[in-house]
CSV table of C-alpha atoms in Angstrom, one decimal:
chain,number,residue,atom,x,y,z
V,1,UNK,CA,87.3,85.2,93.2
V,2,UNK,CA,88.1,85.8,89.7
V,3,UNK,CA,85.1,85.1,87.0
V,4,UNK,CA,84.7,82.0,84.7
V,5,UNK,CA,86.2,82.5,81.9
V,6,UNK,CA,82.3,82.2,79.9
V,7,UNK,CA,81.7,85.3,81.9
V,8,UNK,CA,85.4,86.9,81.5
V,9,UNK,CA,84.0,88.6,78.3
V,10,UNK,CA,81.0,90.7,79.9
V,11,UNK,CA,83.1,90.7,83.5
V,12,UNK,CA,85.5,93.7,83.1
V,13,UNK,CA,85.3,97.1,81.1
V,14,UNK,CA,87.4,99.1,80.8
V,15,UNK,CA,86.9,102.5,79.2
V,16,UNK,CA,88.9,103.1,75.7
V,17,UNK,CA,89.2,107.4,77.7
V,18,UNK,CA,90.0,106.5,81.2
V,19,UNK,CA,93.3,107.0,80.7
V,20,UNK,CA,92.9,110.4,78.9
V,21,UNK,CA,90.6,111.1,81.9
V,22,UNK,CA,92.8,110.5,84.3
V,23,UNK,CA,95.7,112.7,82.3
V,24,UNK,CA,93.1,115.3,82.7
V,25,UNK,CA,91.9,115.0,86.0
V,26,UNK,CA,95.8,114.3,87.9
V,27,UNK,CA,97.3,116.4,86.0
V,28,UNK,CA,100.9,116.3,85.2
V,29,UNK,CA,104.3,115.5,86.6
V,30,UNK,CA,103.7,118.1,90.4
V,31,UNK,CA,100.2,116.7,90.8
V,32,UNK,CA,101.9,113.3,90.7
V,33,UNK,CA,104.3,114.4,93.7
V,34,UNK,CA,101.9,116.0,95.2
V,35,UNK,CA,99.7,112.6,95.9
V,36,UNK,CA,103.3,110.9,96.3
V,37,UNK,CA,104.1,113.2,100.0
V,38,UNK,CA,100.2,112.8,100.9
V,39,UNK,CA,100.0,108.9,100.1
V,40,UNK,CA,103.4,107.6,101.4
V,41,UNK,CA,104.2,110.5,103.8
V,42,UNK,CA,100.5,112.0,105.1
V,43,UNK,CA,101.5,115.2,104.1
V,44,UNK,CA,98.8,117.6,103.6
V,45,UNK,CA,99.8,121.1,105.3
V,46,UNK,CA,100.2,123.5,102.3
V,47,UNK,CA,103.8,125.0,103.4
V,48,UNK,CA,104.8,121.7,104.2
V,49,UNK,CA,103.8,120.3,100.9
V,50,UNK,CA,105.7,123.2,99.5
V,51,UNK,CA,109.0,122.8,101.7
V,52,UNK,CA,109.3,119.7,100.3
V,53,UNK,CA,108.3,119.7,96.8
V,54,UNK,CA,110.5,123.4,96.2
V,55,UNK,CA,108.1,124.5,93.9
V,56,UNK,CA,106.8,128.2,94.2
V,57,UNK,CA,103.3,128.7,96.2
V,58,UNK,CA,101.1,129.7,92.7
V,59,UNK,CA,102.1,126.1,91.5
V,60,UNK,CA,101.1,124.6,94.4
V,61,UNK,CA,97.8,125.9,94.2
V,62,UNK,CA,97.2,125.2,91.0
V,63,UNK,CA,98.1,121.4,91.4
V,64,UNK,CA,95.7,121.0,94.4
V,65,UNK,CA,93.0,123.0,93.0
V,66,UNK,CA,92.8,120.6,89.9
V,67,UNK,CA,92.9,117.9,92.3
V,68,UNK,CA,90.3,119.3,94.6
V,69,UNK,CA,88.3,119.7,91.4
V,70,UNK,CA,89.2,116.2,90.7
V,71,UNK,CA,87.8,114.4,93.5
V,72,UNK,CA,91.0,113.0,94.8
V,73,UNK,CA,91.7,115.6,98.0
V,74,UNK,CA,89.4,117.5,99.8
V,75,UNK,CA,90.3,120.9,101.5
V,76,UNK,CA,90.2,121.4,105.0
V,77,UNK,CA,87.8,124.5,105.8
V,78,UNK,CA,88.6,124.6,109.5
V,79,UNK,CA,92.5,124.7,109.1
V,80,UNK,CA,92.4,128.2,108.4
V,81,UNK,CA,93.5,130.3,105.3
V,82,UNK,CA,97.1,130.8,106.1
V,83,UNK,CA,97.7,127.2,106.7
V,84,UNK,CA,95.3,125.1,104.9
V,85,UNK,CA,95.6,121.6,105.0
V,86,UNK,CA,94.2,119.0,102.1
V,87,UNK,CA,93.0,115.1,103.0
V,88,UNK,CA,92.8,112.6,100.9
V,89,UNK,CA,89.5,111.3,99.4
V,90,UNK,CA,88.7,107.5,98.7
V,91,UNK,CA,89.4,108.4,95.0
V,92,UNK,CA,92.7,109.9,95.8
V,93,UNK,CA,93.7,107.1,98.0
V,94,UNK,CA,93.4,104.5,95.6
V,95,UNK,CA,95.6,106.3,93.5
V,96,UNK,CA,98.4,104.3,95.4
V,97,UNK,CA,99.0,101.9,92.4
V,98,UNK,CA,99.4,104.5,89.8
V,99,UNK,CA,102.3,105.6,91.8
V,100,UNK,CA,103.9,102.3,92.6
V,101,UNK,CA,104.0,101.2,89.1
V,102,UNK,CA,105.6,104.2,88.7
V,103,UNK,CA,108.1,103.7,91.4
V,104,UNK,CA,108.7,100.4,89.8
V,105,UNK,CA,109.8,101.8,86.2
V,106,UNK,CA,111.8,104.6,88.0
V,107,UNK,CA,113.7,102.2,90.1
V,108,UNK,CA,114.2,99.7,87.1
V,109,UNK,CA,114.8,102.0,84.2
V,110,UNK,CA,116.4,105.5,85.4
V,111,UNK,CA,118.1,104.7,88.6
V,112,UNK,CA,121.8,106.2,89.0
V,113,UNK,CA,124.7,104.7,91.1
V,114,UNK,CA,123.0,105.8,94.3
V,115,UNK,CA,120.4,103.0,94.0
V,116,UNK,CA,117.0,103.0,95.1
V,117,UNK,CA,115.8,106.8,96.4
V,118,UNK,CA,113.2,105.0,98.4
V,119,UNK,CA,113.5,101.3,99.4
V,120,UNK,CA,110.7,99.5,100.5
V,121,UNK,CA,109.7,96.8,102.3
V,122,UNK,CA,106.4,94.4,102.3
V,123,UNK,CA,105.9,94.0,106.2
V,124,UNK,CA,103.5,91.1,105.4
V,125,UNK,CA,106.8,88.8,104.1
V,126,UNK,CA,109.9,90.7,105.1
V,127,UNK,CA,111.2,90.9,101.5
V,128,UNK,CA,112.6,94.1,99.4
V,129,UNK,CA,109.0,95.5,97.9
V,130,UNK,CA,109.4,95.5,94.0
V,131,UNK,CA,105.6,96.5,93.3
V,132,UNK,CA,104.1,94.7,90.3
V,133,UNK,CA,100.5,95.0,88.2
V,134,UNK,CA,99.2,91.3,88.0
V,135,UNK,CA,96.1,89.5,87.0
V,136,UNK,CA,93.5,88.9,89.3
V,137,UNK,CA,93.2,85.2,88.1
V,138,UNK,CA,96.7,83.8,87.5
V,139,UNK,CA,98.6,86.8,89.7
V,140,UNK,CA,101.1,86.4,87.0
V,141,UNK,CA,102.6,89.9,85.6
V,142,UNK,CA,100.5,92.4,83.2
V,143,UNK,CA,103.0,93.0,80.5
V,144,UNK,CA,102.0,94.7,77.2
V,145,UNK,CA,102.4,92.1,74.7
V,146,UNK,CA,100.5,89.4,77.0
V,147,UNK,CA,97.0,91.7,76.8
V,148,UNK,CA,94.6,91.5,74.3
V,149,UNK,CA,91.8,94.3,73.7
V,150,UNK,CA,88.7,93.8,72.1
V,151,UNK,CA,86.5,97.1,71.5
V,152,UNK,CA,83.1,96.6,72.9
V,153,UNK,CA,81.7,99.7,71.8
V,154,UNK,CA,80.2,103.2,72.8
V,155,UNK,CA,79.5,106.5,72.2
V,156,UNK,CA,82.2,108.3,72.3
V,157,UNK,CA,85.5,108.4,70.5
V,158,UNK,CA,88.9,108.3,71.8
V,159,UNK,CA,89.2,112.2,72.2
V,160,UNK,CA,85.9,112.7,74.7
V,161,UNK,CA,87.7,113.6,77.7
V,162,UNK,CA,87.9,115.8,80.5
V,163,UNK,CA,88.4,119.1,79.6
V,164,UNK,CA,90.2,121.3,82.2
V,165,UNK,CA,92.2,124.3,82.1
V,166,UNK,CA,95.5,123.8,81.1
V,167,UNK,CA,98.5,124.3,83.2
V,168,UNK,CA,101.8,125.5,82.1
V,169,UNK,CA,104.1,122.5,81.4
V,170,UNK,CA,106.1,121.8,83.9
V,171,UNK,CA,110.1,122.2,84.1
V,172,UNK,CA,110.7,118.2,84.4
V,173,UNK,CA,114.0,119.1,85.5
V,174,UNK,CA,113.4,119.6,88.7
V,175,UNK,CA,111.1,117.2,89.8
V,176,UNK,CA,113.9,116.0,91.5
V,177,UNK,CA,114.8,119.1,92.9
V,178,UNK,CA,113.6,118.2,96.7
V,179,UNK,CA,115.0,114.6,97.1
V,180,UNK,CA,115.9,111.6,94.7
V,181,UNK,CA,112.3,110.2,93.8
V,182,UNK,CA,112.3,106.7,91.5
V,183,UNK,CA,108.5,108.5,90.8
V,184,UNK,CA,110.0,111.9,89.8
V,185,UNK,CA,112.1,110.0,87.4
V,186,UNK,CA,109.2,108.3,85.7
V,187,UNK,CA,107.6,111.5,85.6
V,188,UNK,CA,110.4,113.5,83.5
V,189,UNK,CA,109.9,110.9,80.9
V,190,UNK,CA,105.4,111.1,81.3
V,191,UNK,CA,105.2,113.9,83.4
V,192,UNK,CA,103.8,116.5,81.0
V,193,UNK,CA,100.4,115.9,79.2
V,194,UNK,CA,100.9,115.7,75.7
V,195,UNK,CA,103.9,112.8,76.5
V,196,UNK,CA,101.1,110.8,78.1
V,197,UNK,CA,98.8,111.2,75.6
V,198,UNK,CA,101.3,110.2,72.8
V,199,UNK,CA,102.5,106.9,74.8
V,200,UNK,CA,98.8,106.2,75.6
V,201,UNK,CA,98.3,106.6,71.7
V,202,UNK,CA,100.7,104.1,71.4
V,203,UNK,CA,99.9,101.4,73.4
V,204,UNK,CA,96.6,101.8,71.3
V,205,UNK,CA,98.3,100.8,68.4
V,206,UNK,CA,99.0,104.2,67.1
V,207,UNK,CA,102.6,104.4,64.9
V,208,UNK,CA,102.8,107.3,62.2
V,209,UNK,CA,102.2,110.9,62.6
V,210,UNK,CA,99.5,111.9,60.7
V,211,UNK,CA,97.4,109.3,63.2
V,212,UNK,CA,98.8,110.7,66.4
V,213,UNK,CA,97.6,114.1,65.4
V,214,UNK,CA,94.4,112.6,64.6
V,215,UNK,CA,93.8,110.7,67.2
V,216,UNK,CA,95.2,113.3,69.9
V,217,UNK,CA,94.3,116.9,68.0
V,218,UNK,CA,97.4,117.8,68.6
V,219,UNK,CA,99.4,120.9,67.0
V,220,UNK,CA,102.2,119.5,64.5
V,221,UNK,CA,104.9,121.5,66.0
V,222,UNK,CA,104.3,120.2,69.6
V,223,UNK,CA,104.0,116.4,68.7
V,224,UNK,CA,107.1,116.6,66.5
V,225,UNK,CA,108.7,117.6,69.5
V,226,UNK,CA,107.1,115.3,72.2
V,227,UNK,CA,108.0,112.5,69.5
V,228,UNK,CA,111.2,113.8,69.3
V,229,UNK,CA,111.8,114.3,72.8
V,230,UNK,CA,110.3,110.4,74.0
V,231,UNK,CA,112.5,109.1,71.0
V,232,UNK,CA,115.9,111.0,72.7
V,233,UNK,CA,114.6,109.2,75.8
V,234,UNK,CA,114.8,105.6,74.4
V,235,UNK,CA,111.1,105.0,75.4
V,236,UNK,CA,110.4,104.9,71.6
V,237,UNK,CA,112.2,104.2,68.4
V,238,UNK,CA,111.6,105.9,64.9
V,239,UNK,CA,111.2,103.5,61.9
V,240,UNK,CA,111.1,104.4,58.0
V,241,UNK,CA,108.0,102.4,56.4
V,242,UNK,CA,108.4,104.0,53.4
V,243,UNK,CA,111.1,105.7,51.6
V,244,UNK,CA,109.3,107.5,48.6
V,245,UNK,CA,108.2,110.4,50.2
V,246,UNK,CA,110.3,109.4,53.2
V,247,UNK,CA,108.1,108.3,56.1
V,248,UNK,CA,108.9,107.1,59.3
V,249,UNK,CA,106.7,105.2,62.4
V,250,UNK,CA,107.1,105.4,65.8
V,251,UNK,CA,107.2,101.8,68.0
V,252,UNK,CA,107.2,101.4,71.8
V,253,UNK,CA,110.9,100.1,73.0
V,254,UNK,CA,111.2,97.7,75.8
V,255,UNK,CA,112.1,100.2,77.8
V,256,UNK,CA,108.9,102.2,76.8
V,257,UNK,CA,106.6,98.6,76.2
V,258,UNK,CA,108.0,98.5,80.5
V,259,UNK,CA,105.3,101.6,81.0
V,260,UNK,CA,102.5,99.6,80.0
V,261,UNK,CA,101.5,98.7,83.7
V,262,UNK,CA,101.4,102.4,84.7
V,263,UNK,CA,99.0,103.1,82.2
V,264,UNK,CA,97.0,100.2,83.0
V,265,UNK,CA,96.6,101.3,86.4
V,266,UNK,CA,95.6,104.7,84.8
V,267,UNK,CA,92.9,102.4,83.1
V,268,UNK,CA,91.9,101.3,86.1
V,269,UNK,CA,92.1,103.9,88.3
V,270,UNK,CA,89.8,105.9,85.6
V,271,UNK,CA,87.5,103.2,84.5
V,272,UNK,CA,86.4,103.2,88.6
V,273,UNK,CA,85.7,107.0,89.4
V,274,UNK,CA,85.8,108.9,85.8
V,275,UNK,CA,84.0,106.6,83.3
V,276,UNK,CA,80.6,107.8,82.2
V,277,UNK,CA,77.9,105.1,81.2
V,278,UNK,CA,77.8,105.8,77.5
V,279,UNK,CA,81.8,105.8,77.0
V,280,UNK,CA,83.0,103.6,74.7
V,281,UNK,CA,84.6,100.4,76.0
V,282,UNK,CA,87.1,97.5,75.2
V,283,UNK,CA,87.4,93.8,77.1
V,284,UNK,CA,91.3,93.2,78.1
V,285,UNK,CA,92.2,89.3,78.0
V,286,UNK,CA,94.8,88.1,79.8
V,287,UNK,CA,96.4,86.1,77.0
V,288,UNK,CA,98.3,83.6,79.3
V,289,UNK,CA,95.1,82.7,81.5
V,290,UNK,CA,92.4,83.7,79.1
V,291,UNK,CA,90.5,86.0,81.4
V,292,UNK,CA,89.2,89.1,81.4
V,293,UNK,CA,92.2,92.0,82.7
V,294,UNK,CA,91.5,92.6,86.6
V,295,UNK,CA,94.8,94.5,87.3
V,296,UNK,CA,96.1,94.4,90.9
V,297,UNK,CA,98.8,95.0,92.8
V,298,UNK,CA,100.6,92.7,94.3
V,299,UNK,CA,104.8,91.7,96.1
V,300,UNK,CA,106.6,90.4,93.4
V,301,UNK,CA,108.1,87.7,96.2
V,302,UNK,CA,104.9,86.5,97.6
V,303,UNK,CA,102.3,87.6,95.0
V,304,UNK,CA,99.9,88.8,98.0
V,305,UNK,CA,98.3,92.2,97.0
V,306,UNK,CA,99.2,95.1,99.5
V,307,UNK,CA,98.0,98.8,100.1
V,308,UNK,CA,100.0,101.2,102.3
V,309,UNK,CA,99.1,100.0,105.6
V,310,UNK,CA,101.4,97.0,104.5
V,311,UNK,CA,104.9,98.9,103.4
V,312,UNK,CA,107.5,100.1,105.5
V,313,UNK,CA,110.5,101.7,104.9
V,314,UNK,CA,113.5,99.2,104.0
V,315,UNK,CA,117.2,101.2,104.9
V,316,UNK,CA,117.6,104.7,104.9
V,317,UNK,CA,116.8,106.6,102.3
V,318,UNK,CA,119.1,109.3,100.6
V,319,UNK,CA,118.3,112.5,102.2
């Protein structure tokens, strides 16, 4: 039952660093396909993980040892050291709508001629499963102009996140390398963790450069380029606000505003296993309904929410 809408105001939280958490605890683009062959596929034998990812075995490790650390798999002691197997925890489980709404971009904004990699079906209705973030109250879709955030207070700042050690960046190119993936595509335009951090920035409200490396500590040289990069992409466009010095802002396209729902699922997912009592907050409202943001996932043809038990595979996919 969703809250009054007196109460929507004190009802939800949501973190202003669960997404940066989450950035920080997944990790980047591999960890992402990692959860993908465990959550849709069961996966969780190491050299099958690694048949079917083609990434080399010192990767691999690293990706599940940050999740392991993470909380979102556990390692199998008894499976033995030369074929370990990982499990899923509840925290890495619920994951699931983190990669649907990335499915969803991938499938709407960088498919190819082939169509969907990975077709799905809602068993509960019998219709094509196009995966959307919707409000709890109205079930109408999240989008980001229709949210409003109110800070709430806290703390921390925007920066107080997990620290971990850093992987190298990963070769986006070949996410794809194992199969066609609508969730590998998203990731080559996300996948690494400074491009997450700038698009997070900028669903924050964050525009011109000297506030991005503010708000982010980030080196000069490396957010030029991630700018530059996202920019090439069409996920954002560059703007001149001011010709005398010349200086230009960056603004979400629709094509990047579309990535909103992932990272409100990020929110989410974060705000539920990684927030810490004293981190600063901000109320989401729903501007079309008026209520607090309770994101979940539902079938954009019946609006009933579903978890994996309740897909199935629609058609064959491309091998």
């Amino acid at each position: 039952m969703a809250a009054d809408k007196s109460q929507a105001g004190s009802q939800v939280l949501r973190s202003a660093v669960a997404v940066s958490r989450a950035v920080e605890t997944v990790g980047d683009a591999w960890s992402w396909l990692v959860l993908r062959e465990m959550v849709f596929d069961g996966v969780g034998r190491f050299d099958e993980l690694q048949r079917r990812l083609g990434i080399a075995r010192s990767t691999l490790t690293a990706r599940l040892t940050q999740l392991t650390e993470g909380g979102l798999v556990v390692k199998d002691v008894g499976s033995g050291s030369s074929h370990p197997r990982y499990d899923l925890t509840e925290t890495g489980r619920d994951f699931f709508a983190c990669l649907m709404t990335a499915m969803r971009w991938g499938d709407e904004w960088a498919a190819d001629d082939r169509g969907r990699p990975l077709p799905l079906r809602h068993t509960d209705c019998g219709a094509r499963l196009d995966a959307e973030l919707a409000c709890a109250a109205c079930r109408e879709p999240l989008r980001a102009r229709e949210v409003r955030s109110s800070p709430v207070g806290g703390a921390d700042g925007p920066g107080d996140a997990v620290s971990r050690p850093r992987s190298r960046t990963p070769e986006l190119s070949l996410l794809e390398r194992g199969r066609p993936c609508s969730i590998a595509r998203t990731q080559k335009v996300i996948g690494d963790r400074w491009s997450s951090l700038v698009l997070r920035a900028c669903f924050l409200g964050v525009r011109r450069f000297d506030d991005f490396r503010r708000e982010l500590g980030i080196a000069e040289s490396i957010l030029s380029g991630r700018l530059g990069r996202l920019t090439d992409l069409g996920v954002l466009a560059r703007r001149t606000y001011q010709s005398n010095p010349p200086r230009d802002e960056y603004l979400l396209t629709e094509m990047g505003l579309a990535l909103y729902p992932i990272y409100l699922s990020m929110l989410a997912w974060g705000d539920r296993w990684l927030a810490l009592p004293r981190d600063a907050s901000v109320v989401l409202e729903h501007k079309a309904c008026g209520y607090s943001v309770e994101p979940v996932l539902v079938c954009a043809a019946c609006r009933g929410e579903f978890t994996p038990l309740d897909i199935a595979p629609d058609g064959t996919p491309h091998p």
